[in-house]
mmCIF file with all atom_site columns, C-alpha atoms in Angstrom:
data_model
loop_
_atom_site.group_PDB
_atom_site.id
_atom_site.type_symbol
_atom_site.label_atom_id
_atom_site.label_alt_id
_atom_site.label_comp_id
_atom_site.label_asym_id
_atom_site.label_entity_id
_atom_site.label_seq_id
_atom_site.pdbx_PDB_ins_code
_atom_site.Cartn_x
_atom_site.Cartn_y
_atom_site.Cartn_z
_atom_site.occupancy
_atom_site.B_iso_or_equiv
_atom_site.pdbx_formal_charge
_atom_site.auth_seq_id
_atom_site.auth_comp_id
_atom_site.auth_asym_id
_atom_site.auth_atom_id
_atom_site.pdbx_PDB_model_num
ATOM 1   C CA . UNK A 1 1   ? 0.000   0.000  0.000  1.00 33.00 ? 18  UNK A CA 1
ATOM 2   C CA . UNK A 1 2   ? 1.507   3.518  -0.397 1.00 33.00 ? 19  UNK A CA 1
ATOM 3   C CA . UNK A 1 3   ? -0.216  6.287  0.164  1.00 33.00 ? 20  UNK A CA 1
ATOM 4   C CA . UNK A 1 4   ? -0.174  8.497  -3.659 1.00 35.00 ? 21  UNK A CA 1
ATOM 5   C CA . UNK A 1 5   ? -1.082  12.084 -2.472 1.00 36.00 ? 22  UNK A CA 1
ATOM 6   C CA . UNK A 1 6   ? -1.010  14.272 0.342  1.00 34.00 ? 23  UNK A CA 1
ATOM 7   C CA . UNK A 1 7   ? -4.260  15.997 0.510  1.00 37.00 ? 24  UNK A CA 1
ATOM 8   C CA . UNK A 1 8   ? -7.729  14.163 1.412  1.00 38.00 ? 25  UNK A CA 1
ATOM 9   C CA . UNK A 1 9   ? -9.019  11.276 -0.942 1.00 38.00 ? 26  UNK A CA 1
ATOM 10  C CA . UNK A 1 10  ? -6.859  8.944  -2.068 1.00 41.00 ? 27  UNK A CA 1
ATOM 11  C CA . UNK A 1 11  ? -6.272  5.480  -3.543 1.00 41.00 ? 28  UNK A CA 1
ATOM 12  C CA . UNK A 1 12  ? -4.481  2.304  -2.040 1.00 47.00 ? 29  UNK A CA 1
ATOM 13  C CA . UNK A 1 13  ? -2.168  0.274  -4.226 1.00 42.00 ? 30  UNK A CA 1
ATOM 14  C CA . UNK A 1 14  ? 0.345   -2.636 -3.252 1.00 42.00 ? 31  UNK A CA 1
ATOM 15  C CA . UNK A 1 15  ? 0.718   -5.700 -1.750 1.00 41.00 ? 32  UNK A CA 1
ATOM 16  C CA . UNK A 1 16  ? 0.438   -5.139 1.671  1.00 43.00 ? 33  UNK A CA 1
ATOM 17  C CA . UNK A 1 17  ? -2.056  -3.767 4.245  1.00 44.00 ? 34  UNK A CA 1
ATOM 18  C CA . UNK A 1 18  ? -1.528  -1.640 7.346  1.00 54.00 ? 35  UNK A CA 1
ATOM 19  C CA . UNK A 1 19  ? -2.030  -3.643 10.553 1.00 53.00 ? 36  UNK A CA 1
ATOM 20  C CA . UNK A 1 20  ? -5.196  -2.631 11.506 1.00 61.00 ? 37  UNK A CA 1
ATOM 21  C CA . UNK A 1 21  ? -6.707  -2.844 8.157  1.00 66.00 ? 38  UNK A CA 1
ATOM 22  C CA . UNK A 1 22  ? -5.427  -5.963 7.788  1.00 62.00 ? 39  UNK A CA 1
ATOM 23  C CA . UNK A 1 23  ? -7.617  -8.025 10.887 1.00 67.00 ? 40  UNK A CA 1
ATOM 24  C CA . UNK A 1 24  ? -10.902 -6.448 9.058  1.00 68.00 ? 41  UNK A CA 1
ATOM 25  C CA . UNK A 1 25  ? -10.870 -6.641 5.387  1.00 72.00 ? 42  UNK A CA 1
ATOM 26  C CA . UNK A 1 26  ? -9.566  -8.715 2.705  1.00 74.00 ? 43  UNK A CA 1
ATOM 27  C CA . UNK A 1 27  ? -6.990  -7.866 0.647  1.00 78.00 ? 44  UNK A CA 1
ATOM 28  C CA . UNK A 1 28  ? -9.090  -7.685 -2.043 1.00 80.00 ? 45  UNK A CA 1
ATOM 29  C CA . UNK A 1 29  ? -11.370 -5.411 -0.488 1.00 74.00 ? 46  UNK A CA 1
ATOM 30  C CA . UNK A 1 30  ? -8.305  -3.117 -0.006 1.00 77.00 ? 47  UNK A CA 1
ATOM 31  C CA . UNK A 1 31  ? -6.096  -3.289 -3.379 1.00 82.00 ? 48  UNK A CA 1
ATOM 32  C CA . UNK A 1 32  ? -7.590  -0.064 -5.409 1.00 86.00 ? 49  UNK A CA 1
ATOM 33  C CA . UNK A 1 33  ? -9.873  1.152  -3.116 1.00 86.00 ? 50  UNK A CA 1
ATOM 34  C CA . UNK A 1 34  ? -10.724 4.878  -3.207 1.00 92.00 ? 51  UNK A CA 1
ATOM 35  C CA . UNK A 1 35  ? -10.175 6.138  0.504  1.00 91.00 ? 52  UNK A CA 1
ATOM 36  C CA . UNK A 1 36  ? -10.128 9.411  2.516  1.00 92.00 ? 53  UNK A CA 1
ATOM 37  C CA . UNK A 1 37  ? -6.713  9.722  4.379  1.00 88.00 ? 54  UNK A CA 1
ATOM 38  C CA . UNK A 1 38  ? -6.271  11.854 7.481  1.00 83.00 ? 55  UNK A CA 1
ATOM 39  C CA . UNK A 1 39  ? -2.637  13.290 6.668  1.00 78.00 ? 56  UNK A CA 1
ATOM 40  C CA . UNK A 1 40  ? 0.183   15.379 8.017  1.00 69.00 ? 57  UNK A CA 1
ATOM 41  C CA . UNK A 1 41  ? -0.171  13.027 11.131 1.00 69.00 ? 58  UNK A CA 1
ATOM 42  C CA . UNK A 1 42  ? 3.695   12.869 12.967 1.00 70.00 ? 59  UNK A CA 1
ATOM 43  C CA . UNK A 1 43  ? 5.343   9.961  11.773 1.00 74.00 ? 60  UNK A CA 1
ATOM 44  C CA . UNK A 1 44  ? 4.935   6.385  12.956 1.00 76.00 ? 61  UNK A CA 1
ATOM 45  C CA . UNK A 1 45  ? 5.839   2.720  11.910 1.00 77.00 ? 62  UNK A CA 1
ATOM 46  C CA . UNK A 1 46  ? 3.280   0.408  10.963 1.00 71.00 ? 63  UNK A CA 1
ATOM 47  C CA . UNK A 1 47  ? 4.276   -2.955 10.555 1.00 70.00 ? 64  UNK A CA 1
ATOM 48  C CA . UNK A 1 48  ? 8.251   -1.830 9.938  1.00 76.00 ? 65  UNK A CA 1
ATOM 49  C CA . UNK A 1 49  ? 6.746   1.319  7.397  1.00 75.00 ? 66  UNK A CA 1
ATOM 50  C CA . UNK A 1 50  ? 6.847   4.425  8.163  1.00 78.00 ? 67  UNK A CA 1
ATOM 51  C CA . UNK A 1 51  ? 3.492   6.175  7.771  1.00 76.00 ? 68  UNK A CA 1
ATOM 52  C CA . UNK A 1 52  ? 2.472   9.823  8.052  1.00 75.00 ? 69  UNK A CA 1
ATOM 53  C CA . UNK A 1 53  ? -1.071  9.347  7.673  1.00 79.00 ? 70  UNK A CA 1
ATOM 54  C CA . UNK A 1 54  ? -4.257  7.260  8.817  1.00 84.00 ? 71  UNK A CA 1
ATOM 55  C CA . UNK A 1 55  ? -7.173  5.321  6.220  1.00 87.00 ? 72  UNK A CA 1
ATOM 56  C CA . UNK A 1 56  ? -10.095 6.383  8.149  1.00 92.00 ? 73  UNK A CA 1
ATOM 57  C CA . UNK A 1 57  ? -12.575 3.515  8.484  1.00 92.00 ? 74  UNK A CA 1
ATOM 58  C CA . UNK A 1 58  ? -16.178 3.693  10.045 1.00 94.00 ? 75  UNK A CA 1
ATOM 59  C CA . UNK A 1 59  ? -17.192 1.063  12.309 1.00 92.00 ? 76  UNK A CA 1
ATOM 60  C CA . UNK A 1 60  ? -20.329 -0.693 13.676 1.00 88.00 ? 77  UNK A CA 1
ATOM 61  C CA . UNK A 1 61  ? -22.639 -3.378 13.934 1.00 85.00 ? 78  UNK A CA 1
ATOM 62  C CA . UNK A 1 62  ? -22.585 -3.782 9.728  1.00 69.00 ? 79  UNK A CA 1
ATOM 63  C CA . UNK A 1 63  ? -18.582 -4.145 10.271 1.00 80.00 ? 80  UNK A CA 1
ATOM 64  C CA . UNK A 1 64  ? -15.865 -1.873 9.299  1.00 86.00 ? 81  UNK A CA 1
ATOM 65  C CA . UNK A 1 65  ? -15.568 -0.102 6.139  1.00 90.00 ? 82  UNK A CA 1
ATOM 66  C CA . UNK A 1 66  ? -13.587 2.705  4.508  1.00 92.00 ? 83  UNK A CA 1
ATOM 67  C CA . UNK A 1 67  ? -15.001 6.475  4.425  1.00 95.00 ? 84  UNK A CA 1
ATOM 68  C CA . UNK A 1 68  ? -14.953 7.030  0.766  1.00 95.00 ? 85  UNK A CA 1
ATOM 69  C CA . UNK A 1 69  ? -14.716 9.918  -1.586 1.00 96.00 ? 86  UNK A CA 1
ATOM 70  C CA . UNK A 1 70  ? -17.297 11.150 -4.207 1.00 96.00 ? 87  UNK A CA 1
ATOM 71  C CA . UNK A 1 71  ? -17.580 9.958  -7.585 1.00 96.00 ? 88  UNK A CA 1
ATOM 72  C CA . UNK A 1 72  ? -15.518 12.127 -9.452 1.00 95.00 ? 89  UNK A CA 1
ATOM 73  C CA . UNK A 1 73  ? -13.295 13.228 -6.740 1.00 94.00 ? 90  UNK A CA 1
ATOM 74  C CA . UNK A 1 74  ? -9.052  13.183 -7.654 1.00 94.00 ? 91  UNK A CA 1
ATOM 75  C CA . UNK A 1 75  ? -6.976  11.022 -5.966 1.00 91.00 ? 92  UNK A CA 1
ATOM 76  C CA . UNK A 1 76  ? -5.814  14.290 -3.586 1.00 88.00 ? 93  UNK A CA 1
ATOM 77  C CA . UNK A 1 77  ? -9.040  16.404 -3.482 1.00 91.00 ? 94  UNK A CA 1
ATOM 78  C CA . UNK A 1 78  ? -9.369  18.242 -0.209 1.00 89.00 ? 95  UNK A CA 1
ATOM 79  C CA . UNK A 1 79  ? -11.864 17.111 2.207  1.00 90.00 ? 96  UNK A CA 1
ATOM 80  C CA . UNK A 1 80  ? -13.387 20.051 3.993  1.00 88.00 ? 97  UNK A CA 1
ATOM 81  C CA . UNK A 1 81  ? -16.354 20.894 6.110  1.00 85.00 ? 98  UNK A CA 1
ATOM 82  C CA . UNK A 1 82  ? -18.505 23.894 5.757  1.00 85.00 ? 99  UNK A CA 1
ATOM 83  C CA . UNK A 1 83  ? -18.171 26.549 8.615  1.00 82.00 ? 100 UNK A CA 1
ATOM 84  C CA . UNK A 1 84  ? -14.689 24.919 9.554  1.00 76.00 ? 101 UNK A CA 1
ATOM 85  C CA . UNK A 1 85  ? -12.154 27.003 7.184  1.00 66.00 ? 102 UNK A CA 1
ATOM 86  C CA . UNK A 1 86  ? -8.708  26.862 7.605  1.00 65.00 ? 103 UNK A CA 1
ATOM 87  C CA . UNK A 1 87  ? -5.372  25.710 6.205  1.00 69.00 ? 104 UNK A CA 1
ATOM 88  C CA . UNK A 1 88  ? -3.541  22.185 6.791  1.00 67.00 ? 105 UNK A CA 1
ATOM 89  C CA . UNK A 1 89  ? -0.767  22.797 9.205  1.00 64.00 ? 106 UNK A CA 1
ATOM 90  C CA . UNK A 1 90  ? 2.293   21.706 7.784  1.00 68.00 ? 107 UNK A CA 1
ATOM 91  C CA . UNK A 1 91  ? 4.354   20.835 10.316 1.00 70.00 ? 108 UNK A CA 1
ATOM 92  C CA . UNK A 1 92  ? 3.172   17.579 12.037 1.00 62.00 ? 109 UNK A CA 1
ATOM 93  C CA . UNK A 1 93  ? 4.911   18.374 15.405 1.00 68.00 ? 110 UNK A CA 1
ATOM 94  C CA . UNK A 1 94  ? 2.883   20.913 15.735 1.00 67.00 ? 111 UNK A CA 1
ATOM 95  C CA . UNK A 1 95  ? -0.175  18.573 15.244 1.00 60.00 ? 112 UNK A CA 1
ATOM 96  C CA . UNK A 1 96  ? 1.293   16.246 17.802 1.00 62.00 ? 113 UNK A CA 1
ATOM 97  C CA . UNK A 1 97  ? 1.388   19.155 20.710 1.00 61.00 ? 114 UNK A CA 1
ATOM 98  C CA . UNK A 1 98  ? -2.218  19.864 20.080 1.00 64.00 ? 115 UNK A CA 1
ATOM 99  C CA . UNK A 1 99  ? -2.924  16.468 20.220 1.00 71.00 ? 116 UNK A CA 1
ATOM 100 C CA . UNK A 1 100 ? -5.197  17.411 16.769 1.00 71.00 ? 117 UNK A CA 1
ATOM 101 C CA . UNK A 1 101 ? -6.301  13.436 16.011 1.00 74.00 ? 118 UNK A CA 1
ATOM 102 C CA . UNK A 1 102 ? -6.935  12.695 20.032 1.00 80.00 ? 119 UNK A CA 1
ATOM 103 C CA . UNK A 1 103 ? -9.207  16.153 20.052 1.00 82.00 ? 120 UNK A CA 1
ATOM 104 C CA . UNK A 1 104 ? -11.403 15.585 16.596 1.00 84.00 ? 121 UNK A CA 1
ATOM 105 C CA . UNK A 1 105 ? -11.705 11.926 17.082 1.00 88.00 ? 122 UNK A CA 1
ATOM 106 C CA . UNK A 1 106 ? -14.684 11.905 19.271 1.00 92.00 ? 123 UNK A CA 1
ATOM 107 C CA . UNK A 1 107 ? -16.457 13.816 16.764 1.00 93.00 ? 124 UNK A CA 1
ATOM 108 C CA . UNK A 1 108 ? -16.150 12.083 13.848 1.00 95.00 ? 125 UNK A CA 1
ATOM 109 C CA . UNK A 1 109 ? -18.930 9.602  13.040 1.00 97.00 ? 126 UNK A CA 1
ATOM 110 C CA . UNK A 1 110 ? -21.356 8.398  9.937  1.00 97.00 ? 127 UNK A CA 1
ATOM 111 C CA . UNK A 1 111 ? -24.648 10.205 10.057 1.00 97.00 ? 128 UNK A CA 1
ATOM 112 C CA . UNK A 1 112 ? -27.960 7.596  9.614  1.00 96.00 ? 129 UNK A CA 1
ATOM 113 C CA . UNK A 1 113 ? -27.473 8.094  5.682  1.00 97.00 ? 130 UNK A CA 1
ATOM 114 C CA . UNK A 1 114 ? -23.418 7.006  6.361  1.00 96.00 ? 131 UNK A CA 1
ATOM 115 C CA . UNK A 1 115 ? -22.396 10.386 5.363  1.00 98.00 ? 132 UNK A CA 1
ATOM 116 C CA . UNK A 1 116 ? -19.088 11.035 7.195  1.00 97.00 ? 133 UNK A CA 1
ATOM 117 C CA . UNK A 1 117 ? -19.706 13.998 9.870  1.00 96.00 ? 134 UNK A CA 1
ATOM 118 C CA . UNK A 1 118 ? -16.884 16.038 11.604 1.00 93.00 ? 135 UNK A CA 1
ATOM 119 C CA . UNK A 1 119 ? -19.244 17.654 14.351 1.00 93.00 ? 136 UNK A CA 1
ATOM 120 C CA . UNK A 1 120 ? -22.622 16.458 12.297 1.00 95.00 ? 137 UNK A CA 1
ATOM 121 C CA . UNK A 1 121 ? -20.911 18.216 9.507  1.00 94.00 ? 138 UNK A CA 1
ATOM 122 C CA . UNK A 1 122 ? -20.262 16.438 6.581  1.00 96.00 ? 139 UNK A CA 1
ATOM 123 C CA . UNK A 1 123 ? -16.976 15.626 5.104  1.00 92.00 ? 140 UNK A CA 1
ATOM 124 C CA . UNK A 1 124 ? -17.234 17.151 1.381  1.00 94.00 ? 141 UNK A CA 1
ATOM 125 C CA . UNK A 1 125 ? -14.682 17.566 -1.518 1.00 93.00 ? 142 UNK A CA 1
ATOM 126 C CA . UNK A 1 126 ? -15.916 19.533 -4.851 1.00 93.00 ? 143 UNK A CA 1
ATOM 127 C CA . UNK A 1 127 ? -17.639 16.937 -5.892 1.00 96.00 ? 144 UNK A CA 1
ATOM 128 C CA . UNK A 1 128 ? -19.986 15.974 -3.239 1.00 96.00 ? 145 UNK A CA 1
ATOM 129 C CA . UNK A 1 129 ? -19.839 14.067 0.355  1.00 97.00 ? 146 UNK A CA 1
ATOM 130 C CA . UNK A 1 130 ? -17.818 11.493 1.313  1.00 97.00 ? 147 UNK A CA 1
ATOM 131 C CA . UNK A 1 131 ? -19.606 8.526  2.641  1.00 97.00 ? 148 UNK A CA 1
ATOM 132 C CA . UNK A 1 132 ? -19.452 5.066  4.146  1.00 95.00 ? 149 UNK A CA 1
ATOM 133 C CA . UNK A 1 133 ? -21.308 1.819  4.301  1.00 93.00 ? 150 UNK A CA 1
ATOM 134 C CA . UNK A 1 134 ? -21.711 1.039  8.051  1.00 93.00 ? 151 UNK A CA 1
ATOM 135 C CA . UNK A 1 135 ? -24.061 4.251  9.152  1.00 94.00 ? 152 UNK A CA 1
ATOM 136 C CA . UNK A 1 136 ? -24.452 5.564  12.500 1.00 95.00 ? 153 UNK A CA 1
ATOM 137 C CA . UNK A 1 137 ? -21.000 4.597  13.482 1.00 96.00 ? 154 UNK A CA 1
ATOM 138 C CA . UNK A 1 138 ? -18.071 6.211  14.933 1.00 96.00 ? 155 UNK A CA 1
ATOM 139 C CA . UNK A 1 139 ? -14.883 6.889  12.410 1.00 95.00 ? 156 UNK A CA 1
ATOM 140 C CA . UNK A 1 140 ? -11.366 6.575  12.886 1.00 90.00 ? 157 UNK A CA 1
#
């Protein structure tokens, strides 16, 4: 797997599977998939890799699935919400201090239509909302 962009939606490609993907799905299920990445996270290995970023998966009773872009969306389209402007910081140690992931991870969830919410807002690129197939569950 290696992650192609920087920014938002993205695709996974290679022969391998970060470790917590890989107890849930299938490789199969993984291998092209069209994914929303949480990125500029500080830098950690996963299963001997070093990764700067995290698939975010929703998951419930229906099992865990990814939180997927539009149709139409680029491999790198931002995600953004409405009423939450702002840059990306670009300096991950930054992120770390502010503990950024520990403080919006409570509030990320699939709505009861699995659109992805940050806040009950939903996650959004040009193209549309980003959604998921397990609904009414928490993401991370």
């Amino acid at each position: 797997m290696q992650r192609r962009c920087s920014r938002g939606a993205a695709s996974l490609h290679g022969s391998w599977r970060a470790p917590g993907l890989a107890q849930h799905l299938p490789i199969d299920a993984v291998r092209g998939a069209r994914v929303v990445v949480l990125c500029n996270l500080g830098s950690k290995k996963l299963g001997g890799v070093e990764s700067q970023g995290m698939v975010l998966c929703a998951k419930g009773e229906g099992g865990l699935c990814f939180v997927t872009p539009p149709d139409g969306s680029a491999p790198g389209a931002r995600v953004s919400f409405e009423g939450f402007a702002g840059e990306p910081e670009q300096n991950p140690k930054k992120l770390a201090k502010k503990k950024a992931w520990e403080t919006c991870m409570p509030d990320l969830a699939t709505d009861a239509e699995g659109v992805a919410c940050y806040k009950g807002v939903a996650f959004a690129t040009a193209e549309g909302k980003c959604t998921a197939a397990v609904r009414g569950a928490p993401i991370s």
